[in-house]
Structures are given as C-alpha cells and as structure tokens.
mmCIF file of C-alpha atoms in Angstrom:
data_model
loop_
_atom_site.group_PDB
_atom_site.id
_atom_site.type_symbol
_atom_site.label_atom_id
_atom_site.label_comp_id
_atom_site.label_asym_id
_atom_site.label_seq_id
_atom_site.Cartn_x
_atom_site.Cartn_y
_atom_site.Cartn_z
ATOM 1 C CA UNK A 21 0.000 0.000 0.000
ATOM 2 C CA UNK A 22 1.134 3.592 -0.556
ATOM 3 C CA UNK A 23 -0.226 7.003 -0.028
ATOM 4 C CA UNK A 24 -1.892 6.819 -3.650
ATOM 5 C CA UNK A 25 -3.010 3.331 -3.655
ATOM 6 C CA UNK A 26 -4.279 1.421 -0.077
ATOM 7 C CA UNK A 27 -2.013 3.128 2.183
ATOM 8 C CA UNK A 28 -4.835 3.720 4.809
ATOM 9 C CA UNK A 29 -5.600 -0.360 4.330
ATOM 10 C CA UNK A 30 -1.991 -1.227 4.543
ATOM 11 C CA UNK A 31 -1.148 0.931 7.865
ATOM 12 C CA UNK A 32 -4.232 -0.717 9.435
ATOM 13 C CA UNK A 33 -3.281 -4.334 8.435
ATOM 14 C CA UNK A 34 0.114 -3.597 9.053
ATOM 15 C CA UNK A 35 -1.092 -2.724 13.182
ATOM 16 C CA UNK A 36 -2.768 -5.932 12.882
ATOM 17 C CA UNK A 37 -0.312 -7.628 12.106
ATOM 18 C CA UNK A 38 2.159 -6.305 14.979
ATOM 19 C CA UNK A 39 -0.470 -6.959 17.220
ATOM 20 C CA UNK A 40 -0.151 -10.468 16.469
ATOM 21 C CA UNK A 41 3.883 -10.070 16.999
ATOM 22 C CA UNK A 42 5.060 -10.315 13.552
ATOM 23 C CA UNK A 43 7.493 -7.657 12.132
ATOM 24 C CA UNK A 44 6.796 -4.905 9.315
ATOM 25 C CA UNK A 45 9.082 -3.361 7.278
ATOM 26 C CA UNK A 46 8.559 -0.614 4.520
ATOM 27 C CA UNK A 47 9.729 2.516 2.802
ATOM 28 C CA UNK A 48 9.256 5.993 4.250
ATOM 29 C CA UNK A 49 9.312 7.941 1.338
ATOM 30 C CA UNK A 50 6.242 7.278 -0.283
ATOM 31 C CA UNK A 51 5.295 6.525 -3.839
ATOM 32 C CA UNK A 52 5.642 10.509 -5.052
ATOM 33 C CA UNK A 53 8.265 11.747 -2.570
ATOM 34 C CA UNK A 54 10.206 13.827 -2.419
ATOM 35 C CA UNK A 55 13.042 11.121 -1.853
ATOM 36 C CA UNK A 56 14.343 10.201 1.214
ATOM 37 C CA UNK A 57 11.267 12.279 3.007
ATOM 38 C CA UNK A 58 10.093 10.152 5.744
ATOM 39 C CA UNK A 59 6.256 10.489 6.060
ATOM 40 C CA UNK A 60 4.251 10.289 9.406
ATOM 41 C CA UNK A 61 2.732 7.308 9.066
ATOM 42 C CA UNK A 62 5.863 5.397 10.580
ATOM 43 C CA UNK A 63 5.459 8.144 14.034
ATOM 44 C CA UNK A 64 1.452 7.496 13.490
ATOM 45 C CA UNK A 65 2.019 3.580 13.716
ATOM 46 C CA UNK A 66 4.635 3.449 16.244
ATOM 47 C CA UNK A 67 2.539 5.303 18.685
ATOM 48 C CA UNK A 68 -0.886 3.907 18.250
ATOM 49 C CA UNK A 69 1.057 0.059 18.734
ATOM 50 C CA UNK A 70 3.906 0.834 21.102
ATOM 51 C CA UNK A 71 6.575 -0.455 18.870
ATOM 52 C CA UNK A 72 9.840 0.990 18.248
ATOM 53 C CA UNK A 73 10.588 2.650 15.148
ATOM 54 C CA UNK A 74 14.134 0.838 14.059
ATOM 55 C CA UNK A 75 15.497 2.927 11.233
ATOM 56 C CA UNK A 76 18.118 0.972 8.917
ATOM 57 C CA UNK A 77 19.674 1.674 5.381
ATOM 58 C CA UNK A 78 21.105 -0.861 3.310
ATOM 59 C CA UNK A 79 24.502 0.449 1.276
ATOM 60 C CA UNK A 80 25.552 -1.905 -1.889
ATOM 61 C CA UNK A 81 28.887 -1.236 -3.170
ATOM 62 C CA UNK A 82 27.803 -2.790 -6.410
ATOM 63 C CA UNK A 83 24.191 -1.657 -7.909
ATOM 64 C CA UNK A 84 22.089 -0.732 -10.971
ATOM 65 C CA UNK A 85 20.475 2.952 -9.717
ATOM 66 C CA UNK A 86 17.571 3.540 -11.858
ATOM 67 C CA UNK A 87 16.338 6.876 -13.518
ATOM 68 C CA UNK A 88 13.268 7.655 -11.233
ATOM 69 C CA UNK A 89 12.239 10.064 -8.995
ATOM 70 C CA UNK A 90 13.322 7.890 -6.277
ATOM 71 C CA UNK A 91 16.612 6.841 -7.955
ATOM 72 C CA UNK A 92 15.683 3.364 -7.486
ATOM 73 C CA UNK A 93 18.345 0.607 -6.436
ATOM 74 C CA UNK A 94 19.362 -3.097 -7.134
ATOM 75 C CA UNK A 95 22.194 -4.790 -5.981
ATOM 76 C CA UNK A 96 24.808 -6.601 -8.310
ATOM 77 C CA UNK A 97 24.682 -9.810 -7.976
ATOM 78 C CA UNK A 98 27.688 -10.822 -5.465
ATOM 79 C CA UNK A 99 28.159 -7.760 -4.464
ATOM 80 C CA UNK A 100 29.067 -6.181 -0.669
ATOM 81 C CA UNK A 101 26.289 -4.726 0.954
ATOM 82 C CA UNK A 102 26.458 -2.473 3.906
ATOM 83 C CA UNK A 103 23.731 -2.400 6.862
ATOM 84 C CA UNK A 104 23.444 0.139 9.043
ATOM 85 C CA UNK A 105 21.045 0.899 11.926
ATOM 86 C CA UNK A 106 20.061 3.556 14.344
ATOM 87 C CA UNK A 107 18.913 3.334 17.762
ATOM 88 C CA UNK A 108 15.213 2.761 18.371
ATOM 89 C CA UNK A 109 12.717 5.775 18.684
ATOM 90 C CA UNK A 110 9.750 5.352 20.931
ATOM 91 C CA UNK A 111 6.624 7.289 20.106
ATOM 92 C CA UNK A 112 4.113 7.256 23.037
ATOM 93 C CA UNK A 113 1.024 6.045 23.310
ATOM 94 C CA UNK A 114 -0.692 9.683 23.934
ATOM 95 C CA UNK A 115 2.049 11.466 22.226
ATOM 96 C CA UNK A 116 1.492 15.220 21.856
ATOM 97 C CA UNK A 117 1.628 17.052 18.423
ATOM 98 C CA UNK A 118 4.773 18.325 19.502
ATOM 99 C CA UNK A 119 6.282 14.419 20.392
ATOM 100 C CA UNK A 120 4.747 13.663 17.313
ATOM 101 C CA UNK A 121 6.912 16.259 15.362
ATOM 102 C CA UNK A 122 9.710 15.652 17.383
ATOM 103 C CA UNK A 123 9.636 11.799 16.484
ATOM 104 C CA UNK A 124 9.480 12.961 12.947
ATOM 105 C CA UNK A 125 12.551 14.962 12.799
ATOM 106 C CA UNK A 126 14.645 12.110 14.611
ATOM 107 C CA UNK A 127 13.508 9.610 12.179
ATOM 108 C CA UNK A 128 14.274 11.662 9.105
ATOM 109 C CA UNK A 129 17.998 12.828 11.073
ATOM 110 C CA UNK A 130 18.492 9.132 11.527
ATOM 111 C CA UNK A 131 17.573 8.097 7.815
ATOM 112 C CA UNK A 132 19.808 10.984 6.587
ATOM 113 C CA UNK A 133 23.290 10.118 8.909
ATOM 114 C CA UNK A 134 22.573 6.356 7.458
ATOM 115 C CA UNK A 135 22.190 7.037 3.778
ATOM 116 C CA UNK A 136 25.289 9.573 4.179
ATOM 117 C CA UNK A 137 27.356 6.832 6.164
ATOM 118 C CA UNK A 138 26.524 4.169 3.815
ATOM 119 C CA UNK A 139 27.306 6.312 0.651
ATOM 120 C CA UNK A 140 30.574 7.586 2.350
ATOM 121 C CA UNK A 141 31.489 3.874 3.398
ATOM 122 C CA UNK A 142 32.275 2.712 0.040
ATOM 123 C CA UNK A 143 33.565 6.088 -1.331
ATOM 124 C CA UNK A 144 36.219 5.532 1.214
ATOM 125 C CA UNK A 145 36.886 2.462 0.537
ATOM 126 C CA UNK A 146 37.956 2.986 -2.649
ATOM 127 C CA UNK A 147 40.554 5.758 -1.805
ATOM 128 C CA UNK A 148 42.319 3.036 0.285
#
C-alpha cells in the first residue's frame, strides 16, 4: 500500500499484524516523494502500537540505480552490501503534536546520517 493506492488499508493491516507479533518493514518515502522524506505514518504507527521505530539503510557497493524520482536501487549480484542501523525511537502512546513532530525529525535525522554513512562507506573504501 502507498499514499496513492491502499495506504490507509496497509497501515491498518500492518497494526494488525504487529499486534499479532510479527514484524513490518517498509519505505518511508512514499510513492511521489520527495526522496528520502520520511512520512508520518511510521510516528502514526509506532505510537498507536507501542513499537519501536528501528530505522536501517542498506549500502551496496555494487548496484544498478535507476532513472526515477526515487533513484531506485538493485544490488549486483555478489556484491558487498552495507547495513546500518540507528537506535530505536519510541513514540508514546498519547504522544502530543509536539512528540509527534519531534519523532518525525529524529527519524528523518536518523535516515539521513545512514544514507550519508553508507554512501561515504564505500567512497572511502575505494581511496584506500
């Protein structure tokens, strides 16, 4: 589901299923950006479930990047990949507007010192 196709269905099944203990995983960015823009929904589902919002990016040395909005990547087949992850955010259950917003920004701050230390990884690695 996205913003412009099910997203309100997904984020609802998606609570369901974290309710019954399973993990979800998805973009942040949405299906019309602008890229690497997290949307609320993330702060809206971590606070109506009490789960942790665990922010990751996944760094290939080796990848096809695509010519879209959202400069699409695969990896090469074989290639390195790097993972990185942040430390957890908690959103509360009767989280304020202002915890809300606050959540926000530390999601997006954490997205954007991952993608920069992934891209930076390899760059270095090359100069060595």
């Amino acid at each position: 589901g996205s913003s412009s196709r099910g997203g309100r269905r997904a984020l609802v099944e998606m609570i369901h299923e974290m309710r019954r203990s399973n993990d979800v995983g998805f973009t942040i960015d949405g299906p019309r950006g602008p890229r690497y823009e997290a949307k609320p929904g993330t702060v809206w589902i971590a606070a109506k479930t009490g789960n942790a919002i665990f922010p990751f990016h996944i760094s290939a040395r080796e990848k096809w990047t695509f010519n879209s909005w959202d400069h699409f990547q695969i990896p090469k087949p074989f290639t390195r990949v790097l993972v990185l992850m942040a430390p957890p955010i908690y959103v509360p259950a009767e989280a304020t507007q202002q915890q809300m917003d606050g959540a926000q920004r530390e999601l997006q701050n954490s997205l954007m010192d991952l993608l920069e230390r992934g891209d930076s990884y390899w760059t270095e690695q090359a100069v060595e």
